[in-house]
JSON list of C-alpha atoms in Angstrom, two decimals:
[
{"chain": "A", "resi": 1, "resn": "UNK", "atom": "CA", "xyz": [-37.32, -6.00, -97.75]},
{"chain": "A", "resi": 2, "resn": "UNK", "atom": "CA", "xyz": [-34.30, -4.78, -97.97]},
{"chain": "A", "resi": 3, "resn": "UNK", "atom": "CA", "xyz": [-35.02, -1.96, -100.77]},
{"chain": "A", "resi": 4, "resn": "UNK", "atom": "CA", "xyz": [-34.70, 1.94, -100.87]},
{"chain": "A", "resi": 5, "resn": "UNK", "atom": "CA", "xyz": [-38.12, 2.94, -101.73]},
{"chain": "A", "resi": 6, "resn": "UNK", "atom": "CA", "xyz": [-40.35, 0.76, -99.44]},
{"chain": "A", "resi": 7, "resn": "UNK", "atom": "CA", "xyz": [-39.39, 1.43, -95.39]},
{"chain": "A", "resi": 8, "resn": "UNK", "atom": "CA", "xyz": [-38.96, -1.12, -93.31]},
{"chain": "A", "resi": 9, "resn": "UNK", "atom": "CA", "xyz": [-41.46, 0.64, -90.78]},
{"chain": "A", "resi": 10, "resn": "UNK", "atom": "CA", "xyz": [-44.29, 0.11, -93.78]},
{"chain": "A", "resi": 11, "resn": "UNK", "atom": "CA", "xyz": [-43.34, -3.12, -94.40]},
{"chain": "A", "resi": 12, "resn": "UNK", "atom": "CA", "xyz": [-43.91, -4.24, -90.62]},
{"chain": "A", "resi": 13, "resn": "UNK", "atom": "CA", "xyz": [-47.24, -2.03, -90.32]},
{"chain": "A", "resi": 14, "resn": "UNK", "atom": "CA", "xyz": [-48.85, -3.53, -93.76]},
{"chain": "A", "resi": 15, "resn": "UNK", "atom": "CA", "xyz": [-47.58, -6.70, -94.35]},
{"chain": "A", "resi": 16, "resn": "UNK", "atom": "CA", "xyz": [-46.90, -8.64, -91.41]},
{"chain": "A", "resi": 17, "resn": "UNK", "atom": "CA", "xyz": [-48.81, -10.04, -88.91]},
{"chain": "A", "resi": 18, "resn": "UNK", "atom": "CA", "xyz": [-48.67, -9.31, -85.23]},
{"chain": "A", "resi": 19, "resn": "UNK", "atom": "CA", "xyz": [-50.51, -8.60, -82.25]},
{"chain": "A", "resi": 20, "resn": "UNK", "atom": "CA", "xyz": [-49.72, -5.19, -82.50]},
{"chain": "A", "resi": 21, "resn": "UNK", "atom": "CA", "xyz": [-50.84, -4.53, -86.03]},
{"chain": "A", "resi": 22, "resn": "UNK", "atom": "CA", "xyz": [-54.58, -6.30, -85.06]},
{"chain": "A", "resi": 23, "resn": "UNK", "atom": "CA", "xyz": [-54.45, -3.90, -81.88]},
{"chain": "A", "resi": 24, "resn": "UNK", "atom": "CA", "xyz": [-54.31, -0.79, -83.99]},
{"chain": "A", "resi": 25, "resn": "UNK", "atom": "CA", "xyz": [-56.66, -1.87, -86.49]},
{"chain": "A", "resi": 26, "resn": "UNK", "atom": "CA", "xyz": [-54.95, -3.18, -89.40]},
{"chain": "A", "resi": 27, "resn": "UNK", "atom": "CA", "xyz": [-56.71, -6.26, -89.67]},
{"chain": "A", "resi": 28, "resn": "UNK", "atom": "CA", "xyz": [-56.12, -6.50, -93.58]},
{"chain": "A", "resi": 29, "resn": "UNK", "atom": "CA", "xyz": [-52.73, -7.81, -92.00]},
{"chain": "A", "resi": 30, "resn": "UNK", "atom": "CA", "xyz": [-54.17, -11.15, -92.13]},
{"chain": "A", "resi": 31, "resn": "UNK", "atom": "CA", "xyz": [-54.40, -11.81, -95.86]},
{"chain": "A", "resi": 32, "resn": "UNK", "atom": "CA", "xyz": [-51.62, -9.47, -96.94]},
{"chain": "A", "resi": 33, "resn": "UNK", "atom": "CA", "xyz": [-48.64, -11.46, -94.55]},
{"chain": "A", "resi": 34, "resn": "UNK", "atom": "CA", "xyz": [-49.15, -13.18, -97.16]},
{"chain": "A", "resi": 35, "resn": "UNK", "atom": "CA", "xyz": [-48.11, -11.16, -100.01]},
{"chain": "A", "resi": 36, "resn": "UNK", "atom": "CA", "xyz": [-44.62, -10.60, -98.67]},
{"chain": "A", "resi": 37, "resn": "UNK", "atom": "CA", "xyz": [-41.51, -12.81, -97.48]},
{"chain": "A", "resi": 38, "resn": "UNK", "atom": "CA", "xyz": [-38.01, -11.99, -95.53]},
{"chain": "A", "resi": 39, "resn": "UNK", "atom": "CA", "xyz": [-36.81, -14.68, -98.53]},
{"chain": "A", "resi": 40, "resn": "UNK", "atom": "CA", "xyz": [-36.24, -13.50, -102.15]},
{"chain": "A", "resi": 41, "resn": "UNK", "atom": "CA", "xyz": [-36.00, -17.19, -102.72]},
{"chain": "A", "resi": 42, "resn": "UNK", "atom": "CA", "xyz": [-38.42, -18.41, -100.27]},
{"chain": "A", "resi": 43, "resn": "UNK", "atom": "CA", "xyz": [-41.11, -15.90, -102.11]},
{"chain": "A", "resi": 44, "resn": "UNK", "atom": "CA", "xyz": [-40.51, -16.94, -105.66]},
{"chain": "A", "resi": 45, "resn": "UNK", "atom": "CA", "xyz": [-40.62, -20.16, -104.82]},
{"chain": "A", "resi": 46, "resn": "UNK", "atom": "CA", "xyz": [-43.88, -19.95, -103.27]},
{"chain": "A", "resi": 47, "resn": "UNK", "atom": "CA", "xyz": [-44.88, -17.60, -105.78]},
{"chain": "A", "resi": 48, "resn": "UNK", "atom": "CA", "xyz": [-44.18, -20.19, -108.67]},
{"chain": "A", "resi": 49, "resn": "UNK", "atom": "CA", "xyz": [-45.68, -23.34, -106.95]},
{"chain": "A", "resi": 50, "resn": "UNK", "atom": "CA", "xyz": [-49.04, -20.87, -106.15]},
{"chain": "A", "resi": 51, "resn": "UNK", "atom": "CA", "xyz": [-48.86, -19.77, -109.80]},
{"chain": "A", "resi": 52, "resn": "UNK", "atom": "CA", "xyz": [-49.32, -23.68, -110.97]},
{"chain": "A", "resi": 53, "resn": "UNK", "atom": "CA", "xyz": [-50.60, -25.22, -108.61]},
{"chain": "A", "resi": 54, "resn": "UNK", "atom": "CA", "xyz": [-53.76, -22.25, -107.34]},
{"chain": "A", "resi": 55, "resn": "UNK", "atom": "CA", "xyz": [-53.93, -21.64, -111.69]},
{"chain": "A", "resi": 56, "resn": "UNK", "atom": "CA", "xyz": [-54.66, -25.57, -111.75]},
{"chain": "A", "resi": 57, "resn": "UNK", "atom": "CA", "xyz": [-57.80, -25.46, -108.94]},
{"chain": "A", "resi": 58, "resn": "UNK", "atom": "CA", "xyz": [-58.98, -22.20, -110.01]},
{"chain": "A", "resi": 59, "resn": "UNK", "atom": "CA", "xyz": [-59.27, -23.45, -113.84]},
{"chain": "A", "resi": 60, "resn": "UNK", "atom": "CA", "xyz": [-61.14, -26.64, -112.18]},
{"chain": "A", "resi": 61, "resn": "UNK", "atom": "CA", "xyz": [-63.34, -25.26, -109.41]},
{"chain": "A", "resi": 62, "resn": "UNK", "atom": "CA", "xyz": [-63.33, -21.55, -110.18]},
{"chain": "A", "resi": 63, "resn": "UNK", "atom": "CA", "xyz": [-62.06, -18.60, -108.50]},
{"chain": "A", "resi": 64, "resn": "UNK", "atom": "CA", "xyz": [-64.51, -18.35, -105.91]},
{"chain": "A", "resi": 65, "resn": "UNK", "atom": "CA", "xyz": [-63.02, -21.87, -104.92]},
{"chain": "A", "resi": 66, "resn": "UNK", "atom": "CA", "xyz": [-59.57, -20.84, -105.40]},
{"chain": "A", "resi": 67, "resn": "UNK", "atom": "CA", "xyz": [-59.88, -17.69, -102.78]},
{"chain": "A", "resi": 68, "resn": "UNK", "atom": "CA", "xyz": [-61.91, -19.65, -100.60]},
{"chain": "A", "resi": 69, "resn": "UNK", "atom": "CA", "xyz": [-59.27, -21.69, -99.91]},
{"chain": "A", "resi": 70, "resn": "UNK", "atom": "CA", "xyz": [-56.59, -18.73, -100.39]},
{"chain": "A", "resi": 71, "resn": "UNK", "atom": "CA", "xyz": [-58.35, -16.83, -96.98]},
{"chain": "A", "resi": 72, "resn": "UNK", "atom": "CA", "xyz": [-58.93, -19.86, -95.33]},
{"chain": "A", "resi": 73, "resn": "UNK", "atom": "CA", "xyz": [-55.73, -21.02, -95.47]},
{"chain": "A", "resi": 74, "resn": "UNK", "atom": "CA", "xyz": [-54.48, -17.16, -94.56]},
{"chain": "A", "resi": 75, "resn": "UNK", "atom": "CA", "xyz": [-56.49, -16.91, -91.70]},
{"chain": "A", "resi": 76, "resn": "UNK", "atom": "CA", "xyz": [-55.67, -20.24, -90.17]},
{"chain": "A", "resi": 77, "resn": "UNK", "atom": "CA", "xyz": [-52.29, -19.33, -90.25]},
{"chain": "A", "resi": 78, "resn": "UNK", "atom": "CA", "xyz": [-52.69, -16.29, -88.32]},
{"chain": "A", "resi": 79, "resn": "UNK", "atom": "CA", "xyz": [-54.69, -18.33, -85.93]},
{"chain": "A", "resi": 80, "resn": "UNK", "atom": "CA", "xyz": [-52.54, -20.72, -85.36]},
{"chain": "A", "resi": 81, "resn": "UNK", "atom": "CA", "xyz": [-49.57, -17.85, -84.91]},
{"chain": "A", "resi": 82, "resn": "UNK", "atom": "CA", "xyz": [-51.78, -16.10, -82.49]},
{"chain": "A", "resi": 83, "resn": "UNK", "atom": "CA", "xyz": [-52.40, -19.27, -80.34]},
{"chain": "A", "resi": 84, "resn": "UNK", "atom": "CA", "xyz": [-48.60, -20.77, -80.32]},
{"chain": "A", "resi": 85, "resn": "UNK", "atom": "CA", "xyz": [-47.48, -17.82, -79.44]},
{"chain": "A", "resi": 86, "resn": "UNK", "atom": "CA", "xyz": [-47.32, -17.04, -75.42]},
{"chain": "A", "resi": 87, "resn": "UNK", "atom": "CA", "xyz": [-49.72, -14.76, -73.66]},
{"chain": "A", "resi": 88, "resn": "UNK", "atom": "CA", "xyz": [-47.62, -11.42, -74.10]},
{"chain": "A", "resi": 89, "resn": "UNK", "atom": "CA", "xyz": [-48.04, -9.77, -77.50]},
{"chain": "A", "resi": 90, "resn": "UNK", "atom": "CA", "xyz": [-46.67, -12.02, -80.62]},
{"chain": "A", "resi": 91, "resn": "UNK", "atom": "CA", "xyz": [-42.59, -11.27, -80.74]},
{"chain": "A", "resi": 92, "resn": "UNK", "atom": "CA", "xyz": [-41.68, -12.20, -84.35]},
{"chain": "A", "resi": 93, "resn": "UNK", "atom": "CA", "xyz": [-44.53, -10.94, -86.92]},
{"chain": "A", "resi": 94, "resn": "UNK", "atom": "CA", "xyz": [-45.70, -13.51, -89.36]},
{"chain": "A", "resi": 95, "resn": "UNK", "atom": "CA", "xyz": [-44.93, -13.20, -93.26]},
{"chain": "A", "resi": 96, "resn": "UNK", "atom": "CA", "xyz": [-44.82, -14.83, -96.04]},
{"chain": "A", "resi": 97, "resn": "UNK", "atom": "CA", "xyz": [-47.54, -17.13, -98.36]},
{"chain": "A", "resi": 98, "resn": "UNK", "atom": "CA", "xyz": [-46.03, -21.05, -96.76]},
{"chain": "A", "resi": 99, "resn": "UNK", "atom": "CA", "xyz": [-49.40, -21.64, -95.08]},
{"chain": "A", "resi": 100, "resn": "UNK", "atom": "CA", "xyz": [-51.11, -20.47, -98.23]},
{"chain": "A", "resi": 101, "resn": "UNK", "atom": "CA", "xyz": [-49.02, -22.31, -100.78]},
{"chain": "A", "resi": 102, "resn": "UNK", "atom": "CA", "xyz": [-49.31, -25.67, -98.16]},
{"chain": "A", "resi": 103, "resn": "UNK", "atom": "CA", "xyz": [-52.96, -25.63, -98.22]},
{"chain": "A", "resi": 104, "resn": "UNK", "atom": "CA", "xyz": [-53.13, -25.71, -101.98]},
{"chain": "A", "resi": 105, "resn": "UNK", "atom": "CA", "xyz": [-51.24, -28.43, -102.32]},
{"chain": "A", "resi": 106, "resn": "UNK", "atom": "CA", "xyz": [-52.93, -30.57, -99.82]},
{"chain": "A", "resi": 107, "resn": "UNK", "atom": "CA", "xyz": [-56.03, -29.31, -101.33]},
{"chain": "A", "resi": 108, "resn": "UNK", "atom": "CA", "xyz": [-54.37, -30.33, -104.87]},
{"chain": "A", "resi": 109, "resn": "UNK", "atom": "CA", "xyz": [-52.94, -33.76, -103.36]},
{"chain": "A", "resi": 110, "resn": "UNK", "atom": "CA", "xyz": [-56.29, -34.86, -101.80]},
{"chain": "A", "resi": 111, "resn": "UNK", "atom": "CA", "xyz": [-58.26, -34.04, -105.01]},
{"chain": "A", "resi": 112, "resn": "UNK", "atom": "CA", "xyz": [-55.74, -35.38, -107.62]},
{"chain": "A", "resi": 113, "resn": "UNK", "atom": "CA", "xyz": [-53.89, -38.24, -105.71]},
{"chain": "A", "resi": 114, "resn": "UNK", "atom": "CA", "xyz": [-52.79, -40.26, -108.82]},
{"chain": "A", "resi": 115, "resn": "UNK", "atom": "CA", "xyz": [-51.79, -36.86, -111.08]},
{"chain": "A", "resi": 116, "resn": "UNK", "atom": "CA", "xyz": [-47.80, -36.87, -112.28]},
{"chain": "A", "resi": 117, "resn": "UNK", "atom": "CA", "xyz": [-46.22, -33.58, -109.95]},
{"chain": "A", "resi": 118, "resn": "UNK", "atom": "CA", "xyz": [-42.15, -32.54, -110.07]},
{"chain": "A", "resi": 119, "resn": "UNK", "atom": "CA", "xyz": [-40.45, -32.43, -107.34]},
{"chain": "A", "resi": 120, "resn": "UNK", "atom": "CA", "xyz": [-37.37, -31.52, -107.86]},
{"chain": "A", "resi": 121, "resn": "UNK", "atom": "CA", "xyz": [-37.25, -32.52, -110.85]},
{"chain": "A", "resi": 122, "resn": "UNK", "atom": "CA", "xyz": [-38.31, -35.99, -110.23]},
{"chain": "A", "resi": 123, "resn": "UNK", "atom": "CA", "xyz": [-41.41, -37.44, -111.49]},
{"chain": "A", "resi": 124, "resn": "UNK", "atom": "CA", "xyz": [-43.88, -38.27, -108.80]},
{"chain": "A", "resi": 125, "resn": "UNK", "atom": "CA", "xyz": [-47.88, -38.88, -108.03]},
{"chain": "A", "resi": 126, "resn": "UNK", "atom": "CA", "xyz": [-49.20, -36.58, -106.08]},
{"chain": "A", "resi": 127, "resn": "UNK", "atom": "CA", "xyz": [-49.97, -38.93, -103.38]},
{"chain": "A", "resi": 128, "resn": "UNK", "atom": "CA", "xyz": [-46.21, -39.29, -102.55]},
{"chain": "A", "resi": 129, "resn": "UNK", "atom": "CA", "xyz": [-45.57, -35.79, -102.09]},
{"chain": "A", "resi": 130, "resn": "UNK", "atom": "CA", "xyz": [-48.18, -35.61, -100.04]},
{"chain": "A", "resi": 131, "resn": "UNK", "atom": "CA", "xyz": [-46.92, -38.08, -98.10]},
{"chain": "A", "resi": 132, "resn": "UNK", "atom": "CA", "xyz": [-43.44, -36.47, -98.10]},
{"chain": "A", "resi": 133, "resn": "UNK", "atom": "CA", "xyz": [-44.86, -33.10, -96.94]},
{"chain": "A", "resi": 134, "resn": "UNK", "atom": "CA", "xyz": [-46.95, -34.98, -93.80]},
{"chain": "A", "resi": 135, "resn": "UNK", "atom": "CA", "xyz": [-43.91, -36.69, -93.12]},
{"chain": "A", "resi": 136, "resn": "UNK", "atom": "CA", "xyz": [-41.76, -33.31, -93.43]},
{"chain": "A", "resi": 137, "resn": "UNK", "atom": "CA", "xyz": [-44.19, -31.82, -91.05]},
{"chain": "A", "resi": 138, "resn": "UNK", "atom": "CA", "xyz": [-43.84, -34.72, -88.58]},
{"chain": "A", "resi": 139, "resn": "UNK", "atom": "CA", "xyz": [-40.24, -34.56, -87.87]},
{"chain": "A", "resi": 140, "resn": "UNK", "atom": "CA", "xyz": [-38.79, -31.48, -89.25]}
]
């Protein structure tokens, strides 16, 4: 975000979602939090393991399948937001493709359990980083 030809102001109005935004309208807020991150890192990151792993379902189940799970997974985080949030109007906007890139790879996980994924560099089935993400999620 922090660049000279995109304002911060657009940024916040466009790609974030927030109480605010849905309360003037821009409800396309809730699939394109997604498209942006207050991480460089944190967005390539995401970006790569949404590259391989969404390219892998989509080539298996089709696109339709693929954003299907993209806006499900979207929305559900913007739920989710909404509700944890107290009853005053959300105080931190929500960005950034986690939710997204989480739901693909339990989607992934639960369909390929015994397939060979890196983590890290380390060899692993599927199964076992799905059972290091649940675990992850447990007790941050």
């Amino acid at each position: 975000w922090n660049t000279s030809f995109i304002s911060t102001e657009f940024m916040l109005n466009h790609f974030t979602f927030s109480s605010h935004n849905i309360s003037h309208f821009r409800i396309h807020t809730i699939l394109t939090h997604t498209l942006s991150s207050q991480s460089l890192l944190g967005l390539l990151l995401n970006s790569a393991t949404l590259h391989f792993v969404g390219g892998a379902i989509e080539r298996s189940y089709g696109s339709h399948v693929f954003l299907r799970i993209f806006t499900t997974c979207a929305s559900a985080s913007c739920l989710m937001a909404s509700f944890s949030q107290p009853p005053r109007p959300m105080v931190r906007p929500l960005s950034g493709n986690s939710a997204v890139v989480s739901g693909m790879l339990a989607f992934y996980i639960l369909k390929y359990r015994n397939m060979t994924m890196m983590f890290f560099f380390i060899p692993m089935p599927s199964y076992a980083l799905g059972l290091i993400m649940l675990t992850h999620a447990l007790f941050p």
